[in-house]
Structure formats: C-alpha cells, structure tokens
PDB file of C-alpha atoms in Angstrom:
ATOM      1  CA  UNK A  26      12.036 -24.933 -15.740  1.00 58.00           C
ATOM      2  CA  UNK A  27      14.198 -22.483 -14.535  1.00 67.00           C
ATOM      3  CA  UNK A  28      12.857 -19.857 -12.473  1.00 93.00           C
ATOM      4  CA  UNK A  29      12.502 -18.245  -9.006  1.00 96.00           C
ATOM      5  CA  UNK A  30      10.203 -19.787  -6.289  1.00 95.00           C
ATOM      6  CA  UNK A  31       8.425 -18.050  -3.334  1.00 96.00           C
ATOM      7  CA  UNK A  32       6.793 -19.576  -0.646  1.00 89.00           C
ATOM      8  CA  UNK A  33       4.369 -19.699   0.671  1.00 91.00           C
ATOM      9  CA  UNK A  34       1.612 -17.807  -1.191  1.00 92.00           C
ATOM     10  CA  UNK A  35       0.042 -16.431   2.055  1.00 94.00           C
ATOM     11  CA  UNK A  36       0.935 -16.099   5.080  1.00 94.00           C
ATOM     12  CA  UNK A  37      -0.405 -15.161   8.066  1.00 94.00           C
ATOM     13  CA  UNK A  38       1.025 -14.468  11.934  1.00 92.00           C
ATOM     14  CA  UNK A  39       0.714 -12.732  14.711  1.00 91.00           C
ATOM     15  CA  UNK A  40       2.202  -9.353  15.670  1.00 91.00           C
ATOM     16  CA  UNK A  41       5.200 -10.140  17.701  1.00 90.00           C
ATOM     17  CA  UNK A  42       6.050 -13.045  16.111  1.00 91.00           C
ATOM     18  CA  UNK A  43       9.356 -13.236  13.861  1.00 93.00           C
ATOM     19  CA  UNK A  44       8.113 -14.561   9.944  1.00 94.00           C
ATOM     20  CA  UNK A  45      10.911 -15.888   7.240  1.00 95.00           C
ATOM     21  CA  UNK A  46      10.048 -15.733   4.296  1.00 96.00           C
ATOM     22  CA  UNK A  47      11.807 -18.206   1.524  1.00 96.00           C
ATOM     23  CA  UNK A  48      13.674 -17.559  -1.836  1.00 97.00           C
ATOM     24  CA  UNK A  49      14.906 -19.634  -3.823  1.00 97.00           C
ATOM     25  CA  UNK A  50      16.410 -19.965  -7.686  1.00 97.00           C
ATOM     26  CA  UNK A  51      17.836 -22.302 -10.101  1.00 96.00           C
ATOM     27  CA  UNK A  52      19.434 -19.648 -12.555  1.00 95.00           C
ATOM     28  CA  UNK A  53      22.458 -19.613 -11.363  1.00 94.00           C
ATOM     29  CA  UNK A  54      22.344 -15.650 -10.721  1.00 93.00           C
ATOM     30  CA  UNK A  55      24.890 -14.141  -8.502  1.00 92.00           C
ATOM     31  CA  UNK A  56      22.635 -11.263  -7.508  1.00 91.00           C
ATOM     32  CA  UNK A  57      19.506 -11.307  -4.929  1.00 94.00           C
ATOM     33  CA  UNK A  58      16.949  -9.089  -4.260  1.00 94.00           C
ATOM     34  CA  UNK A  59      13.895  -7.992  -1.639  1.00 96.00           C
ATOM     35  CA  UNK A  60      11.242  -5.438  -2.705  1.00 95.00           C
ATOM     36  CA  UNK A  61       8.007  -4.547  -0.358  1.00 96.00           C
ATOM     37  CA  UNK A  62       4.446  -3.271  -2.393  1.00 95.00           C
ATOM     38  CA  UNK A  63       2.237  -1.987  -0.726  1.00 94.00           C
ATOM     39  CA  UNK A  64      -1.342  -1.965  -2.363  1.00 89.00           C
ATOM     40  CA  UNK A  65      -1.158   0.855  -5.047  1.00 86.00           C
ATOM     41  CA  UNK A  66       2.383   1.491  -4.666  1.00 88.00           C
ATOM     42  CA  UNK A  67       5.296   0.708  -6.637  1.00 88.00           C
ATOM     43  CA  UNK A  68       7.733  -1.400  -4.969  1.00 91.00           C
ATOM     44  CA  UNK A  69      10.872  -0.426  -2.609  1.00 93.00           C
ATOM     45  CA  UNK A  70      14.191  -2.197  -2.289  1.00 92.00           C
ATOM     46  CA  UNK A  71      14.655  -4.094   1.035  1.00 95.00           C
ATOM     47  CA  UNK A  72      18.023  -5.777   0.837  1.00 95.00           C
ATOM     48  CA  UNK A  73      19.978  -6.619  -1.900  1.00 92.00           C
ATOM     49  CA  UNK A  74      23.000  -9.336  -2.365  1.00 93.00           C
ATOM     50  CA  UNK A  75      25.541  -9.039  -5.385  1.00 90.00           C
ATOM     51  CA  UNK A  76      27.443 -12.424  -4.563  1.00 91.00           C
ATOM     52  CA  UNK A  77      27.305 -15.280  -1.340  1.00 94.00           C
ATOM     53  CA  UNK A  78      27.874 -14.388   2.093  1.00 95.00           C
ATOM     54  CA  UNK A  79      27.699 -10.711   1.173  1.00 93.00           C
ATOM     55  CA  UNK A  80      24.224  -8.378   1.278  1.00 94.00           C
ATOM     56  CA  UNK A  81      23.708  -4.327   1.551  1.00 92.00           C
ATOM     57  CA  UNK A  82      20.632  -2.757   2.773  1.00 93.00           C
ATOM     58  CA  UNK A  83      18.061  -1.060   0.412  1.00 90.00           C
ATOM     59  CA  UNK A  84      16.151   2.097   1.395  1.00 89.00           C
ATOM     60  CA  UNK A  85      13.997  -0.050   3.783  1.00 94.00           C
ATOM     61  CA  UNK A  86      15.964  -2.125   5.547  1.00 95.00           C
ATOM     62  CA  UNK A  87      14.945  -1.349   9.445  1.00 96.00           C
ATOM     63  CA  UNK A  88      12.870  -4.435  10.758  1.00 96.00           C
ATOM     64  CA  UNK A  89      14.168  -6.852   8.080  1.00 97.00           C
ATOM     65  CA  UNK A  90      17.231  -9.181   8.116  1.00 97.00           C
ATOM     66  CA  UNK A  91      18.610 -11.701   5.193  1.00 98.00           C
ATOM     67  CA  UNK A  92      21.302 -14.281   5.045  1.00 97.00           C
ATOM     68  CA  UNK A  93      23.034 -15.743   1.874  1.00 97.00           C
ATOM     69  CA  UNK A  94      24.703 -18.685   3.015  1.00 97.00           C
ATOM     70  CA  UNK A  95      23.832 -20.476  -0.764  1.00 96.00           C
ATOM     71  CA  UNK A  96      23.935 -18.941  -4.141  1.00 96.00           C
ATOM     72  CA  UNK A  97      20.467 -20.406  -4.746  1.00 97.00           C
ATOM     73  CA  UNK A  98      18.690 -19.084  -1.744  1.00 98.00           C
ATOM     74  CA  UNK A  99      17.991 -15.717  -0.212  1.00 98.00           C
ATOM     75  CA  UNK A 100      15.648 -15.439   2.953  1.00 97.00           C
ATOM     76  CA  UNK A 101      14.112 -12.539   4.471  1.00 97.00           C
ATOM     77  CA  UNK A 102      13.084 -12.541   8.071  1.00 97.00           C
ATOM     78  CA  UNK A 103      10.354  -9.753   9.233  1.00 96.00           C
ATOM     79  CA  UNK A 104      11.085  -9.477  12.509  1.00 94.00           C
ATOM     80  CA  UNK A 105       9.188  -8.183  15.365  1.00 89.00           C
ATOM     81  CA  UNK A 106      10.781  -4.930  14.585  1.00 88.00           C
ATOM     82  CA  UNK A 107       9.281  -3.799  12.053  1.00 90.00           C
ATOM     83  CA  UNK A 108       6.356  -1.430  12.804  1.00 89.00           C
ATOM     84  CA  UNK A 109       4.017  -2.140   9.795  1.00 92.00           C
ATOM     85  CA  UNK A 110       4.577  -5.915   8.289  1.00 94.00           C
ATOM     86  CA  UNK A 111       1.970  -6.496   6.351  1.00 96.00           C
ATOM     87  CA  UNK A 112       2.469  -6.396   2.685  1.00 96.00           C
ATOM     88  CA  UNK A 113       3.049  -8.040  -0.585  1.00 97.00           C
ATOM     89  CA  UNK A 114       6.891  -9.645  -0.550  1.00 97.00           C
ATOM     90  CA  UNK A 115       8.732  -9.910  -3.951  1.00 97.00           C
ATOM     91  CA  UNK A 116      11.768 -11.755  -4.378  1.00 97.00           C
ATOM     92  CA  UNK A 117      14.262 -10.983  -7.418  1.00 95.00           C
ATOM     93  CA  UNK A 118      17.484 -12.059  -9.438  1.00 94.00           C
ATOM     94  CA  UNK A 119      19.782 -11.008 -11.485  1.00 91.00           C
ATOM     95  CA  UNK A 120      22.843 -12.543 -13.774  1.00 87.00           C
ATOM     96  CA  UNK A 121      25.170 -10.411 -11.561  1.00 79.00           C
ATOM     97  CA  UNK A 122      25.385  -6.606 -10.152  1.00 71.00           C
ATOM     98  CA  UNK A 123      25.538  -5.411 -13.562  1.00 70.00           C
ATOM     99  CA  UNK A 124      22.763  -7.359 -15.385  1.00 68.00           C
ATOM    100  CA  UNK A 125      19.637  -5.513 -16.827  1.00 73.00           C
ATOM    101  CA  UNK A 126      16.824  -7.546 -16.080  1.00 87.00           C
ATOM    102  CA  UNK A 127      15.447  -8.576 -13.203  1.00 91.00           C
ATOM    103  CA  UNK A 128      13.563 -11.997 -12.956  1.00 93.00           C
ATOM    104  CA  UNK A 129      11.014 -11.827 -10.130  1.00 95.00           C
ATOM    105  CA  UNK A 130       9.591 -14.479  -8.394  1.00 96.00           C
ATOM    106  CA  UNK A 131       5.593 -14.700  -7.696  1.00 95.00           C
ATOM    107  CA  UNK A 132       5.558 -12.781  -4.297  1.00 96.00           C
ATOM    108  CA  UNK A 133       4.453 -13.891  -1.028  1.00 97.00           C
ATOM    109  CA  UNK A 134       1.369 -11.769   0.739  1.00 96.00           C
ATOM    110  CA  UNK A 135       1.744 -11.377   4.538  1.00 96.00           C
ATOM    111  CA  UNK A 136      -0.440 -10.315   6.854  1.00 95.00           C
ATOM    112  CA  UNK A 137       0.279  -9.898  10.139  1.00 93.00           C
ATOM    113  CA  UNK A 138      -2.755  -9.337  13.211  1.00 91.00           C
TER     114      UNK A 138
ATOM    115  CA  UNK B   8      11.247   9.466  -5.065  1.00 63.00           C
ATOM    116  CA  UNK B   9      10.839   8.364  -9.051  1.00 65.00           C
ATOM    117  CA  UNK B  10      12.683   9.948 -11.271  1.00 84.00           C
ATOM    118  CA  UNK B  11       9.892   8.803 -13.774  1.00 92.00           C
ATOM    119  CA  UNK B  12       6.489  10.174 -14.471  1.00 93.00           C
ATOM    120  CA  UNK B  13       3.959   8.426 -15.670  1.00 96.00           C
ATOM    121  CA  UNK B  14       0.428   8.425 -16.715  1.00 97.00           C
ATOM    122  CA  UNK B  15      -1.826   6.725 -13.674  1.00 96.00           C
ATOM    123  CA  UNK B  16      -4.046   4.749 -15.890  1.00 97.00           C
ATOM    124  CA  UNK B  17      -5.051   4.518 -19.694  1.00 97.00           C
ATOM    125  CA  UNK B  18      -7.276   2.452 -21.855  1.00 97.00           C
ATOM    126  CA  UNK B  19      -6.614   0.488 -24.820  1.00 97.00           C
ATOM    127  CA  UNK B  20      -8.610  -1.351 -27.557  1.00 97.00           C
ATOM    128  CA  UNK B  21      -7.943  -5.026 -28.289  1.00 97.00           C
ATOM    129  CA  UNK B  22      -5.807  -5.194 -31.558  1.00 97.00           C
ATOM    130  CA  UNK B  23      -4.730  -1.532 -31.538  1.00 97.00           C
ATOM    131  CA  UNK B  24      -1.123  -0.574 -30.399  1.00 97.00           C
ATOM    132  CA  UNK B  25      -0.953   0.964 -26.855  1.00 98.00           C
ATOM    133  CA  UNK B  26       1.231   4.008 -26.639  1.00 98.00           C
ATOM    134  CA  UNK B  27       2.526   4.425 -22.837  1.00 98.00           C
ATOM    135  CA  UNK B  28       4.561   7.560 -22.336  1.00 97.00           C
ATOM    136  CA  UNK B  29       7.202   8.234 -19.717  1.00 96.00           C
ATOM    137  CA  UNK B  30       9.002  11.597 -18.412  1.00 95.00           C
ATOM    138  CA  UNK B  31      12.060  11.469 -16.965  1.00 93.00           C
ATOM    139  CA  UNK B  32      13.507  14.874 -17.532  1.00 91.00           C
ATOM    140  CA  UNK B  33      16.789  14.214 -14.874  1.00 88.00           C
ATOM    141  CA  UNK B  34      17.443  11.080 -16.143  1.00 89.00           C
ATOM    142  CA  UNK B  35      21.468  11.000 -16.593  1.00 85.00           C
ATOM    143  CA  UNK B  36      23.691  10.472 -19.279  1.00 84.00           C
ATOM    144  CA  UNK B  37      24.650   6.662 -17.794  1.00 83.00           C
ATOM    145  CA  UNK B  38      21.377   5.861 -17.070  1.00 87.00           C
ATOM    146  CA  UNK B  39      18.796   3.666 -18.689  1.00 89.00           C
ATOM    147  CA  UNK B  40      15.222   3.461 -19.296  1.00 92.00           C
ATOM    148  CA  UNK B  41      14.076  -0.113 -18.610  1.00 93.00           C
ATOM    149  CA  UNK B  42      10.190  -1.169 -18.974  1.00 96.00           C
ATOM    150  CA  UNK B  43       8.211  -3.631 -16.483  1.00 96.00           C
ATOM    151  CA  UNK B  44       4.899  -4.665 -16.338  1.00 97.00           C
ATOM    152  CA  UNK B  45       3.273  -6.244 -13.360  1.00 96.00           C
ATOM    153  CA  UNK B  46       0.007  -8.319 -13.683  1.00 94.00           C
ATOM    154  CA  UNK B  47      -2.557  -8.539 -10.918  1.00 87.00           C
ATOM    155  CA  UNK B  48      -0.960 -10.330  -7.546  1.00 84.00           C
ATOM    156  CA  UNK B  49       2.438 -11.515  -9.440  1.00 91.00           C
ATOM    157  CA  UNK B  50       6.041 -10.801  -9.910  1.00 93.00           C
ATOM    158  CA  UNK B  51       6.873  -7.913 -12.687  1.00 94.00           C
ATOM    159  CA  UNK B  52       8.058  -8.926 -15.428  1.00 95.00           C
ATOM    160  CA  UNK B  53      10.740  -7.202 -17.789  1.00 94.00           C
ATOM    161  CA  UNK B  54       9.912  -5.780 -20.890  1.00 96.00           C
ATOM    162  CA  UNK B  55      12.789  -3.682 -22.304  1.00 95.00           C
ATOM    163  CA  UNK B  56      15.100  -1.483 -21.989  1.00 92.00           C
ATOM    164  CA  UNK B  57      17.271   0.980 -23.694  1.00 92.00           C
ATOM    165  CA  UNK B  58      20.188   4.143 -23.532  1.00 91.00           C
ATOM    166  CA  UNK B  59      19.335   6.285 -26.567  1.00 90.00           C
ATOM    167  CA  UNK B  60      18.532   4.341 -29.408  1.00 89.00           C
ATOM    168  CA  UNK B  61      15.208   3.196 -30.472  1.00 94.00           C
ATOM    169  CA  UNK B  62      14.577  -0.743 -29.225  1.00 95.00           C
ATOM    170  CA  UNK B  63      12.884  -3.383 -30.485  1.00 97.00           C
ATOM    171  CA  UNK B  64      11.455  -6.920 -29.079  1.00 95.00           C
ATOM    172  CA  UNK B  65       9.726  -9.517 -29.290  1.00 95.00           C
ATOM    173  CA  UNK B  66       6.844  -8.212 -26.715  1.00 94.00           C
ATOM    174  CA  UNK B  67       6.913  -4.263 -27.418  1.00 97.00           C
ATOM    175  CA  UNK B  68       9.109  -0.627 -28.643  1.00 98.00           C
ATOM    176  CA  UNK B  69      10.803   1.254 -27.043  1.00 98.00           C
ATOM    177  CA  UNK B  70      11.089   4.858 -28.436  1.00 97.00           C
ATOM    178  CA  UNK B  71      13.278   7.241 -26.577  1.00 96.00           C
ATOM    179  CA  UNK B  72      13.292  10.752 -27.724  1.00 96.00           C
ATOM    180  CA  UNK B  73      16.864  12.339 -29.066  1.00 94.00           C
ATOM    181  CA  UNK B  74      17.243  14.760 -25.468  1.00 94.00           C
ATOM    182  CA  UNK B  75      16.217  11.145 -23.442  1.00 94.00           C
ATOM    183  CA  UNK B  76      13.858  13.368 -21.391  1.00 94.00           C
ATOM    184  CA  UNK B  77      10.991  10.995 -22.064  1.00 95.00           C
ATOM    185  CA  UNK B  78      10.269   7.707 -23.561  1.00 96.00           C
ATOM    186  CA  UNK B  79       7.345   5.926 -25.176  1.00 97.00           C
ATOM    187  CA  UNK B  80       6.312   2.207 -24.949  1.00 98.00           C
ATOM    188  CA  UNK B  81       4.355   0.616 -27.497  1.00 98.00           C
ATOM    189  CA  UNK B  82       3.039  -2.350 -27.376  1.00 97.00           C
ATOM    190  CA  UNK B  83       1.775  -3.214 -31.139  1.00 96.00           C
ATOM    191  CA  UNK B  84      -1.881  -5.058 -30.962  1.00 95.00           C
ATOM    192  CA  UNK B  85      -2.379  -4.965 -27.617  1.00 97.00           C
ATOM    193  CA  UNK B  86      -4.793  -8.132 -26.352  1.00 97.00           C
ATOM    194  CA  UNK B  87      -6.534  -8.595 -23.122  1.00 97.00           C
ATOM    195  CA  UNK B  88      -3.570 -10.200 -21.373  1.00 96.00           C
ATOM    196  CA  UNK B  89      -1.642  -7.370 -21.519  1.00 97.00           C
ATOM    197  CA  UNK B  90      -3.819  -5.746 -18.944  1.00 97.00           C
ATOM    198  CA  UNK B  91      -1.416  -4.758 -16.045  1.00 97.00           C
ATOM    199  CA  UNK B  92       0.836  -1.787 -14.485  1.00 96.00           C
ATOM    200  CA  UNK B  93       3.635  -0.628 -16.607  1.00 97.00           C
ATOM    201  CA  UNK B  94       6.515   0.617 -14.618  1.00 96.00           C
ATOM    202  CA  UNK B  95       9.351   3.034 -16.613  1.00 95.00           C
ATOM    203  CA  UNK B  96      12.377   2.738 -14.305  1.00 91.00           C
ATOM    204  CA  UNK B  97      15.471   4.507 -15.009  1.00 88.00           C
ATOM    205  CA  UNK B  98      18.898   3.135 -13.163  1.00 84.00           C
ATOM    206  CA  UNK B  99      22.460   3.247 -13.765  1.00 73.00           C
ATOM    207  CA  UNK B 100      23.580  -0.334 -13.190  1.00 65.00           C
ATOM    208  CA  UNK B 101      27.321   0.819 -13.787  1.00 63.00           C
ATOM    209  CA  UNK B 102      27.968   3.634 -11.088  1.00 62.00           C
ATOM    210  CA  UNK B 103      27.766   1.080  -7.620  1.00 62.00           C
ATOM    211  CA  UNK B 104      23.899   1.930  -7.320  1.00 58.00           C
ATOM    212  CA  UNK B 105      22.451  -1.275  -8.283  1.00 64.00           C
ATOM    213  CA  UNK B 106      18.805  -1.003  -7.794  1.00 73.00           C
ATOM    214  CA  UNK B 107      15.454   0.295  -9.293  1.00 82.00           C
ATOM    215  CA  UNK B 108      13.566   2.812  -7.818  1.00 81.00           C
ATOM    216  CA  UNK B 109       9.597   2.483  -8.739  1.00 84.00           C
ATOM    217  CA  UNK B 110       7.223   4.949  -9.113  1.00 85.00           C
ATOM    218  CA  UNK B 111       3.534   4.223  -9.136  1.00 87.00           C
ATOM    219  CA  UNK B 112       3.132   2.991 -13.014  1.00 94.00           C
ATOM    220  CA  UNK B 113       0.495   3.461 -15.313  1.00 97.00           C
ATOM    221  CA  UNK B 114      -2.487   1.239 -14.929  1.00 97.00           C
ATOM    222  CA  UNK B 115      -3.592  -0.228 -18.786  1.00 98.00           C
ATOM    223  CA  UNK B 116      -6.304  -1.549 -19.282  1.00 98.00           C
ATOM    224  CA  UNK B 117      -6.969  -3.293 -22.505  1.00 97.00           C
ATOM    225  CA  UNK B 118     -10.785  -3.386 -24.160  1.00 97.00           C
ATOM    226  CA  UNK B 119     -12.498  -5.995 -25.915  1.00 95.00           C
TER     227      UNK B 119
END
C-alpha cells in the first residue's frame, strides 16, 4: 500500500533533550510537509520542501529543523529550542508544489516533561 | 489567521445529508476552496475541492455560491463514521504560496 508512515505513535522526552521525529513515503511525491496541532486548534505549517535537498520555513519554524537528503523521507528535529514542544506532529505530501491534495500521514504525539 | 469561517460544531442524523457551510468573503479570484476532514487522533484527510463551479465526488458536494464568498459541503447520508472536524481551507497553489492555512473547523457529529 502506498501511503505515508509516522513514527513512532508517542513519544515522550525530556525538556532539553533534542527529539527527531521520522517521515517517510512511498508515493513518489516531490513535495513534503510539517504541520503542529495543538489540542482544539487547527494545524500550522512548520517547514515545507517542494523537491530534494531544498526546504522553506512555514509560519512556525523557530525551534524546528528538517533535512531532505531522500525524496522518500522528511525528518523534523524539535530541538531544545523550542519553548513549548509538546504537541500532535503531522507529516504531509504532495504530487509536487502545485498539487491539490495533501496526503497526511497518522501523526506522531509528543510530549515533552 | 483563516481566511475561512466556520461553524464550531453541528449535529447530524444518521442517513440524512449534512450541510456544512463556509465563509470566506476575501477569498481571491486564484484561490480555491478545498475540504478536509480530520477524525479523532489521525491525519486529515482530503475531501474536495473546487474554483467556482459546483463539485462532485465520490465522498461529498461541494457547492460554491456564484460571488465565491461562501461555500457549502454536503455530505449526502451521512453515517456514524463521518463523525470528525471539517476544515474549509482556501489557498492559491499557483502564486509561490504553497501552503494551507487552518482555521479551527467545524466539529460534526453524526446521530444514530
């Protein structure tokens, strides 16, 4: 099945500590994307990547960082920087820049203590 | 900020069509309306989307009105698995801004 994957589910870690969290899909999309939700809220761009070895910030970017070293795969790492980490993580794709739809992956829920 | 506005939460009896209605009174002429819904804990999923004409799927409607200033989304016999949030989105994929900006979404709630 073709899809996006997420993982893991949950995590958990410690403030301080720098978290990566893992995206991957098999669509053969050119274009990546990281949203944050926060509970009741709708969700906000993090970083976005229309093609490999090239990503642009989103409206949230501060505290995050992403790499796109493989067509396939997209990581996001939370770093220590950012001031409030916790939250729900969705990972997205798209044919290319210009595509319509969005396929989203299941989301990975991080809490940080 | 949204440019949408939607309803924060409505109720809907199994089997009869839900009607979700959108405003999006600054939406510009290159921009679309596109529909997601997001169940409990996942990813959204994409329903639809359209410019100015009326659209048609496999999972709902889309009617936009002739000034584009709001939009409905109907969802024909609406069953308990379409409980979720429904997110109206309006984007111009074509101008170098490619992203969505979400507003809160309507919460439906289907009845048995």
């Amino acid at each position: 099945d073709g899809g996006i994957t997420q993982s893991p589910k949950y995590l958990f870690r410690k403030e301080g500590q720098n978290v990566t969290l893992s995206c991957e899909q098999n669509l053969n999309h050119d274009a990546m994307y990281w949203y944050r939700q926060d509970p009741g809220q709708g969700l906000r761009l993090i970083y976005y990547s229309q093609i490999v070895n090239d990503f642009q910030k989103g409206d949230i970017a501060e505290g995050y960082s992403v790499s796109r070293e493989k067509k396939e795969s997209f990581p996001l790492t939370v770093t220590s920087a950012q001031k409030n980490p916790t939250a729900f993580y969705l990972c997205a794709s798209s044919r290319d820049r210009k595509a319509n739809e969005q396929y989203f992956g299941p989301g990975t829920r991080l809490t940080v203590t | 900020d949204a440019k949408t506005t939607q309803p924060p939460s409505m109720d809907c009896a199994e089997g009869r069509a839900a009607n979700l209605p959108c405003n999006h009174s600054t939406i510009s002429g290159n921009e679309y309306v596109y529909w997601y819904r997001q169940i409990h804990s996942q990813g959204p999923q994409y329903i639809i989307h359209g410019l100015k004409n009326n659209e048609t799927n496999e999972m709902a409607s889309l009617i936009i009105t002739e000034d584009r200033k709001s939009s409905t989304l109907i969802l024909p016999h609406a069953t308990l698995r379409d409980t979720a949030v429904y997110y109206c989105i309006v984007s111009d994929f074509t101008s170098g801004t490619y992203k969505y900006i979400f507003g809160t979404g309507t919460r439906l709630k289907v009845l048995a």
